[in-house]
Coordinates of C-alpha atoms in Angstrom, one line a residue:
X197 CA 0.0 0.0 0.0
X198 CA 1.5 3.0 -1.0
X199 CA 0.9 6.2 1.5
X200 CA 3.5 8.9 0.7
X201 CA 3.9 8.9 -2.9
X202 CA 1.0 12.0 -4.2
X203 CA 1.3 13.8 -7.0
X204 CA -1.0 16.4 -6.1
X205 CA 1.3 17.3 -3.7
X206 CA 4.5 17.2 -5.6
X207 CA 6.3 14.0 -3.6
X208 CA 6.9 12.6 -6.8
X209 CA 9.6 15.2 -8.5
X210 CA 10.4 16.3 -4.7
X211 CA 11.7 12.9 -3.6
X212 CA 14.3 10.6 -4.5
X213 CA 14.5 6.7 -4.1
X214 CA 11.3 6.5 -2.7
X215 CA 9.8 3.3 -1.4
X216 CA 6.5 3.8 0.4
X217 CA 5.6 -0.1 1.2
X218 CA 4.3 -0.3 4.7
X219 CA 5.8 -3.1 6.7
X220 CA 4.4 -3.7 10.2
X221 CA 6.3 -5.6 12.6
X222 CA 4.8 -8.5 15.1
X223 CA 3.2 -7.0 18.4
X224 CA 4.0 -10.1 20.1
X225 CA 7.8 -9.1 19.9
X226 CA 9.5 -8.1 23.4
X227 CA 8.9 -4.4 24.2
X228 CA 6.3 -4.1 21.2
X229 CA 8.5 -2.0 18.6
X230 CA 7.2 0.8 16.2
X231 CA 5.9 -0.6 12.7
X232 CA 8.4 0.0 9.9
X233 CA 6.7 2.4 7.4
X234 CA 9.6 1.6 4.2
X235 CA 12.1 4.0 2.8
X236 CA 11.9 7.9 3.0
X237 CA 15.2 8.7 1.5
X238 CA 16.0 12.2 0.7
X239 CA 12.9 13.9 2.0
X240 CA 12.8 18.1 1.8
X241 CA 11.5 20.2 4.4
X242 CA 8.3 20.1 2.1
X243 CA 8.1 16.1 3.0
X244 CA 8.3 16.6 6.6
X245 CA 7.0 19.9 7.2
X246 CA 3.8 19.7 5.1
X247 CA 5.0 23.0 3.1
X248 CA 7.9 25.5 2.5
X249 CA 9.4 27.0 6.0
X250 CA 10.3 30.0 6.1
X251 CA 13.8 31.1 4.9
X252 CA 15.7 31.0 8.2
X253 CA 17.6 28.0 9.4
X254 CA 19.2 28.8 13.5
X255 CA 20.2 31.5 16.0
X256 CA 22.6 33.5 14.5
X257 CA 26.3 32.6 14.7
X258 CA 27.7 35.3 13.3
X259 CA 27.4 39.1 14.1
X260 CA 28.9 41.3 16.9
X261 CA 32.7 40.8 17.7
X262 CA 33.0 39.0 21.0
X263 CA 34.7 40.4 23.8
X264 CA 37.0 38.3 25.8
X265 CA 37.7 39.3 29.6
X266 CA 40.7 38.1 31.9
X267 CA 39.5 36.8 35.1
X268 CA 41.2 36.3 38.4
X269 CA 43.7 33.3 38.5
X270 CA 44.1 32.5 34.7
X271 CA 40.6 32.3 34.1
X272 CA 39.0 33.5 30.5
X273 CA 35.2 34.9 30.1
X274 CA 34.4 35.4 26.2
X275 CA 30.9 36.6 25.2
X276 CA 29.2 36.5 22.2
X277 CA 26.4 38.7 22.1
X278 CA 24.8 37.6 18.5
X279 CA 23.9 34.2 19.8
X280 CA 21.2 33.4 22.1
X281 CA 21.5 34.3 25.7
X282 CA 20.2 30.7 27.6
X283 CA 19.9 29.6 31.5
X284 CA 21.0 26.2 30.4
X285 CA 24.7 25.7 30.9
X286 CA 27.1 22.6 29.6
X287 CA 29.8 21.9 31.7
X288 CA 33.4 19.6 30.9
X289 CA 36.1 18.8 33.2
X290 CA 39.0 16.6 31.9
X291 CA 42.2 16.6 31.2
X292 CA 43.7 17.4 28.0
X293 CA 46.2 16.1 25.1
X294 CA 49.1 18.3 26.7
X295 CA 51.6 17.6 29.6
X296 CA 52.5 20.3 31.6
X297 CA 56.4 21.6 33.1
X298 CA 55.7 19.1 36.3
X299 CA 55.4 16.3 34.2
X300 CA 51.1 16.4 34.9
X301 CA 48.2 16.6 32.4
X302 CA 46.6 19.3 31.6
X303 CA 43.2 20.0 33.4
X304 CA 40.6 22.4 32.3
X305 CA 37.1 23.6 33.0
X306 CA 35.0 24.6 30.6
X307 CA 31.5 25.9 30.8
X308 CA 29.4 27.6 27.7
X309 CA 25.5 27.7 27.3
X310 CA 23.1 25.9 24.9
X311 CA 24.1 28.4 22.2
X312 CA 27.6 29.7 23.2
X313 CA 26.4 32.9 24.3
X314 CA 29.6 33.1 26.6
X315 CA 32.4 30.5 27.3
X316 CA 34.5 30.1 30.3
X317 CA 37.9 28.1 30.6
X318 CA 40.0 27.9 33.6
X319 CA 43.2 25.7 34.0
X320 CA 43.1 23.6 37.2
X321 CA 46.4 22.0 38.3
X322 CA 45.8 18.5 38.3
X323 CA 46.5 17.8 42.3
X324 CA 43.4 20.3 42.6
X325 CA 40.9 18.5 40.2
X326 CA 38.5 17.4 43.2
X327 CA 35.1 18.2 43.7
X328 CA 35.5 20.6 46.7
X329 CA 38.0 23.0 44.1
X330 CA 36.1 22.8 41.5
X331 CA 32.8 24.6 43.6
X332 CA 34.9 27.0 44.3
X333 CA 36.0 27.8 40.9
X334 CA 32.2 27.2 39.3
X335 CA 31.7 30.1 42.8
X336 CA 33.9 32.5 41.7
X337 CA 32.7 32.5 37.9
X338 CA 28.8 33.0 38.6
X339 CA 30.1 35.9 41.1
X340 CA 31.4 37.4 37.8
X341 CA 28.6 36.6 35.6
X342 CA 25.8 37.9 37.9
X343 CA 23.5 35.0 38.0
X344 CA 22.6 31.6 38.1
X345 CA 21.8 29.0 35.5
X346 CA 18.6 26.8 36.0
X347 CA 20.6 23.7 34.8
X348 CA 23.7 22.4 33.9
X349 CA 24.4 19.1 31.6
X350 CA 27.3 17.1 31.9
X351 CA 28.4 14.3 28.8
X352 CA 31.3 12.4 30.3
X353 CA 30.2 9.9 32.9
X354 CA 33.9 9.6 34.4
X355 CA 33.2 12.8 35.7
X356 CA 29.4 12.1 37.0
X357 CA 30.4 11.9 40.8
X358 CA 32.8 15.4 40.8
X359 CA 30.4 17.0 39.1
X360 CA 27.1 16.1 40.3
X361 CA 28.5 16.7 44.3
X362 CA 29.9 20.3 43.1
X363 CA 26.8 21.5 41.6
X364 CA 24.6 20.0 43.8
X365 CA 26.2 21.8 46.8
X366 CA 25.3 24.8 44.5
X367 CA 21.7 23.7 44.8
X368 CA 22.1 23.7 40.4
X369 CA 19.9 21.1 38.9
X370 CA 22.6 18.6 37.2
X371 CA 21.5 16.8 34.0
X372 CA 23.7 13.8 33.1
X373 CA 23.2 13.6 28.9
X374 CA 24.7 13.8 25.6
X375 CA 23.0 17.1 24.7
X376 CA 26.0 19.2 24.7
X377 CA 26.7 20.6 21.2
X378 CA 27.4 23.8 22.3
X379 CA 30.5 22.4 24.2
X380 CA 31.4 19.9 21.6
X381 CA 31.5 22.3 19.0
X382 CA 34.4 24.4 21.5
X383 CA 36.2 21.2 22.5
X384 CA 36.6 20.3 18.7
X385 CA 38.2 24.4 18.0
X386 CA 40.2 23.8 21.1
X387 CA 41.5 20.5 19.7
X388 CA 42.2 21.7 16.3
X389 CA 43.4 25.3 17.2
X390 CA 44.5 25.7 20.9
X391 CA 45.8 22.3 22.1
X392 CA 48.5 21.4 19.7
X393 CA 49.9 25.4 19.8
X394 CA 50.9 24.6 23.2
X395 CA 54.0 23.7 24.7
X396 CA 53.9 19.7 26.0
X397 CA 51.3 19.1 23.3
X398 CA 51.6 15.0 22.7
X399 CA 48.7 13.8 19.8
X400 CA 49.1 10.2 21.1
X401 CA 47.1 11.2 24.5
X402 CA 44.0 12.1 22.3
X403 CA 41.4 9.7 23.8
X404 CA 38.6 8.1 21.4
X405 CA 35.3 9.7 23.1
X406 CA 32.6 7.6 21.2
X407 CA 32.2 4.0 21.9
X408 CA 30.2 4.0 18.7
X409 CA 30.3 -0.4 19.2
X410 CA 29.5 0.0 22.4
X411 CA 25.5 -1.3 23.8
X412 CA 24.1 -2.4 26.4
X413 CA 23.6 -6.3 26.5
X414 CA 20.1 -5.7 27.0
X415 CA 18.3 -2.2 26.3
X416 CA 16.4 -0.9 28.5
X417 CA 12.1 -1.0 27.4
X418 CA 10.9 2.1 25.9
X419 CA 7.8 3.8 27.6
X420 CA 4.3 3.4 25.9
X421 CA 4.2 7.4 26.5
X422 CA 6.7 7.9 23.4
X423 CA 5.7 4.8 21.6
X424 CA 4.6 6.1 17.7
X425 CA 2.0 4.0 15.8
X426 CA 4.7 3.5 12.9
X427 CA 8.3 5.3 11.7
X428 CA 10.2 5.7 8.4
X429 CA 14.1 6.4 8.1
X430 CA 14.2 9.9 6.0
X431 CA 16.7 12.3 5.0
X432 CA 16.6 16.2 4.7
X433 CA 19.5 18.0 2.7
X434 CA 22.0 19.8 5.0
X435 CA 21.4 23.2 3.4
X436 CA 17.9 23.2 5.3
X437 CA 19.5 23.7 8.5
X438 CA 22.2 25.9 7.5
X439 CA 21.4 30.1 6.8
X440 CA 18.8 30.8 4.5
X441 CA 17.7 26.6 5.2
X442 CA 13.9 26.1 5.7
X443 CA 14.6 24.4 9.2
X444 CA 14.4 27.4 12.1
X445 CA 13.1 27.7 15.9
X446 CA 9.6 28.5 15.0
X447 CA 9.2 25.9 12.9
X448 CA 10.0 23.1 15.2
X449 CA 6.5 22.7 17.3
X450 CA 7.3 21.2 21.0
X451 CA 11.4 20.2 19.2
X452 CA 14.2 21.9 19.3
X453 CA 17.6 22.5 17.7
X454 CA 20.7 22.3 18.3
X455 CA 24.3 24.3 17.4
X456 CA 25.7 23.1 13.9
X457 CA 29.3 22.1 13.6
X458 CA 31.5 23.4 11.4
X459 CA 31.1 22.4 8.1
X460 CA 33.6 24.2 5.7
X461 CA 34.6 22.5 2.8
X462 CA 31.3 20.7 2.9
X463 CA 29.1 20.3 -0.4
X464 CA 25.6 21.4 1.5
X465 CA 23.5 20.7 -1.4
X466 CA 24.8 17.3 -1.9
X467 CA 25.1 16.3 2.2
X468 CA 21.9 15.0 3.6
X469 CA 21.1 14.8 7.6
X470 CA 19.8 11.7 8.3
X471 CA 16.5 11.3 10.6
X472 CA 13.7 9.1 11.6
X473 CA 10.1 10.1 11.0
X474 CA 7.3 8.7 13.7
X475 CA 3.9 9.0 12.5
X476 CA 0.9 9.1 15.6
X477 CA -1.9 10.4 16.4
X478 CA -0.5 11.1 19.8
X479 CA 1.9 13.7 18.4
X480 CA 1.9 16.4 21.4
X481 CA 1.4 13.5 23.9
X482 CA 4.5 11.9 22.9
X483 CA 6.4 15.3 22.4
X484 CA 5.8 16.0 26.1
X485 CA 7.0 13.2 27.7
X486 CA 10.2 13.4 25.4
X487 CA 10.7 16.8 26.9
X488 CA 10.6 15.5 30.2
X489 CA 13.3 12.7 29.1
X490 CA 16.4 13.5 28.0
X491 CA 16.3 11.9 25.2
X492 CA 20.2 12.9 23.2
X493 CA 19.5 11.0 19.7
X494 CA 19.2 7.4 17.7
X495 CA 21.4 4.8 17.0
X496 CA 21.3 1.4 15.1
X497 CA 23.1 -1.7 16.7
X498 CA 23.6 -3.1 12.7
X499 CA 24.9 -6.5 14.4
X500 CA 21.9 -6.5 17.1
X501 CA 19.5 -5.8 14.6
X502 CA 18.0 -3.1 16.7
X503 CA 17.1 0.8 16.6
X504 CA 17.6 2.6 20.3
X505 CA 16.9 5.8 20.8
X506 CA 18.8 7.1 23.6
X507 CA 19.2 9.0 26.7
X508 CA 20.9 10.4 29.0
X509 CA 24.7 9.2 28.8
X510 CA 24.9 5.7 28.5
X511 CA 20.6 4.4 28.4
X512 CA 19.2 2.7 25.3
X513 CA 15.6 2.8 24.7
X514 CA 14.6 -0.2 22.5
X515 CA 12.6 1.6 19.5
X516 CA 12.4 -1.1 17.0
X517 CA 13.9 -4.4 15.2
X518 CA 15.1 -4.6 11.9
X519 CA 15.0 -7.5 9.5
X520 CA 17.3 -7.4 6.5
X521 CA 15.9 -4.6 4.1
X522 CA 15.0 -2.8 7.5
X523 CA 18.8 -3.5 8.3
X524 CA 19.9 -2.1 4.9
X525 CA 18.4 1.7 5.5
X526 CA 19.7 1.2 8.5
X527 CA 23.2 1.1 7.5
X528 CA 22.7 4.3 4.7
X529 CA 21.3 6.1 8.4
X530 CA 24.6 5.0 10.4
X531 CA 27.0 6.1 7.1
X532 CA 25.1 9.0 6.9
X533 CA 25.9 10.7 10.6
X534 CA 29.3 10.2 9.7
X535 CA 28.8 13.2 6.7
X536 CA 27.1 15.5 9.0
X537 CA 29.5 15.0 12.2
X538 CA 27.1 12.6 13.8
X539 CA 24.0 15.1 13.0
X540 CA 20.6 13.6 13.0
X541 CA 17.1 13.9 13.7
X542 CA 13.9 12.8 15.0
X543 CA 10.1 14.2 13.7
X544 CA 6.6 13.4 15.7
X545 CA 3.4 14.2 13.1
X546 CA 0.7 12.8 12.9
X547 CA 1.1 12.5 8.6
X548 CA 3.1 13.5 5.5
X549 CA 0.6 16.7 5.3
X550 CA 1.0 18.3 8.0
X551 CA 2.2 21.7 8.1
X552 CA 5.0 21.5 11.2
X553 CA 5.1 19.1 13.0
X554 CA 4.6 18.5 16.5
X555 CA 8.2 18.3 17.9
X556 CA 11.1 18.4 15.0
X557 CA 14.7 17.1 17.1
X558 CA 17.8 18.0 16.2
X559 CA 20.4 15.8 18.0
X560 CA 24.4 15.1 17.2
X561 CA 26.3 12.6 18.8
X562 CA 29.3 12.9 20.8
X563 CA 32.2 13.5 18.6
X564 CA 35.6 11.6 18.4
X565 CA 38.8 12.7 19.9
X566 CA 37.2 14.9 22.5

């Protein structure tokens, strides 16, 4: 049965490879996974979002000079005051590719908001990386900054225990997750333009952050609050999300966004961001209770068979199974992320027609060599 192909609404000339069998998987099967739909490949914005959005694809990242500030004991403040102001911060901790004069790593804190409205770095010696120092460091920067933010997420779960008993004796709500794009985008300038200028710089200590082989031996069962009546793979060309893209804030319904990487040197028209498309009828049902997760992105365990989405910094949320054709989209889905620095997405409508849809997610995974 063919559901998305309609010429009165211009799929056909729109889309490419399209294959609009529907495929529904057993019931019976443990956790009850979401029916296949078939192949969506190279959707447009006009596929997902019902119509043309509007010309404007994110925040700005690009406009007023920032101004960068020396703080007390080393410390670094730089604002940007084009992008986004947010009260949600992204925090990192860790040490660094670089051995100091006494023969110790480098450690470093850095802290930036959703958008990279400001950044923060401070060098901490490394027989002061504890939790009890680094409060008082976090202490002396919101002195400076003038207030508070209502949370702060974390990605590196070495670092849970540190960080979650220094915040928390800030009484700052701490989110353990993998939504930190803002910070991955500044860890990735740091390790291409600050790191290897210094002095004690050695490439061999920079560690492999993505255990992309990596899953759980048994994921975890997805709540029926999130669970779609069926799901496609799709893909949406990487030009819609960059300026003048159709993909923008207002557009997203109860989604949201998140900071692009860099991507000089990258044929936009020709990239395509990969995504998963759940239709229901319990669109802004399901949305909710995915705000109230913290739900970070999808991943396909090829060998498992499986689709996860996941959350937080380490859960996996069984979404479907694959059988082999099922297993082949996966594998253009997985090949995909690695064109658009592990940028992907997830939309909630309730059909092909609708205008936006009920929560559009932009997600990236955690980079390598971070």
């Amino acid at each position: 049965q063919s559901i998305w192909v309609s010429k009165k609404m211009g799929f056909g000339r729109r889309l490419c490879g399209l294959a609009a069998s529907l495929v529904l998987l057993s019931w019976s099967e443990a956790f009850s996974p979401v029916p296949h739909l078939g192949t969506k490949r190279f959707a447009t914005s006009r596929f997902l979002f019902g119509k043309e959005a509007a010309s404007s694809a994110m925040p700005p990242r690009v406009g007023f000079a920032p101004t960068k500030t020396k703080l007390k004991d080393g410390a670094e403040l730089e604002m940007f005051p084009a992008k986004p102001k947010t009260m949600e911060w992204e925090i990192d901790c860790f040490s660094r590719p670089v051995v100091m004069e006494d023969g110790k790593k480098l450690w470093d804190l850095l802290i930036t908001d959703t958008w990279g409205s400001f950044r923060y770095s401070k060098t901490i010696p490394a027989n002061e990386v504890n939790s009890k120092e680094l409060r008082n460091v976090i202490e002396d920067f919101l002195d400076e900054y003038g207030s508070d933010p209502d949370a702060v997420r974390y990605f590196r779960g070495e670092m849970a225990n540190m960080l979650r008993i220094a915040l928390e004796d800030l009484n700052i709500k701490v989110i353990p997750s993998r939504n930190c794009c803002s910070l991955y985008n500044w860890l990735e300038e740091r390790h291409d333009e600050v790191y290897p200028q210094m002095k004690g710089f050695k490439k061999v200590m920079i560690r492999n952050t993505a255990n992309e082989n990596q899953y759980d031996a048994r994921p975890k069962k997805m709540p029926d609050e999130i669970r779609g009546e069926k799901y496609a793979f799709v893909g949406l060309p990487l030009a819609e999300f960059l300026p003048g893209g159709g993909i923008n804030e207002q557009n997203v319904g109860m989604g949201r966004l998140c900071p692009l990487p860099s991507f000089r040197g990258v044929a936009a028209g020709d990239t395509f961001v990969q995504g998963i498309v759940i239709l229901t009828e319990r669109g802004p049902e399901i949305c909710k209770h995915m705000n109230e997760m913290e739900i970070v992105g999808v991943k396909c365990n090829l060998n498992g068979r499986q689709v996860y989405l996941q959350e937080g910094i380490s859960m996996d949320l069984l979404f479907a199974r694959l059988n082999e054709e099922q297993r082949k989209e996966a594998v253009i889905f997985e090949e995909g992320k690695l064109d658009t620095k592990g940028l992907h997405f997830i939309s909630v409508q309730k059909d092909e027609t609708q205008e936006i849809p009920d929560g559009f997610y932009l997600f990236r995974e955690v980079p390598k060599g971070i």
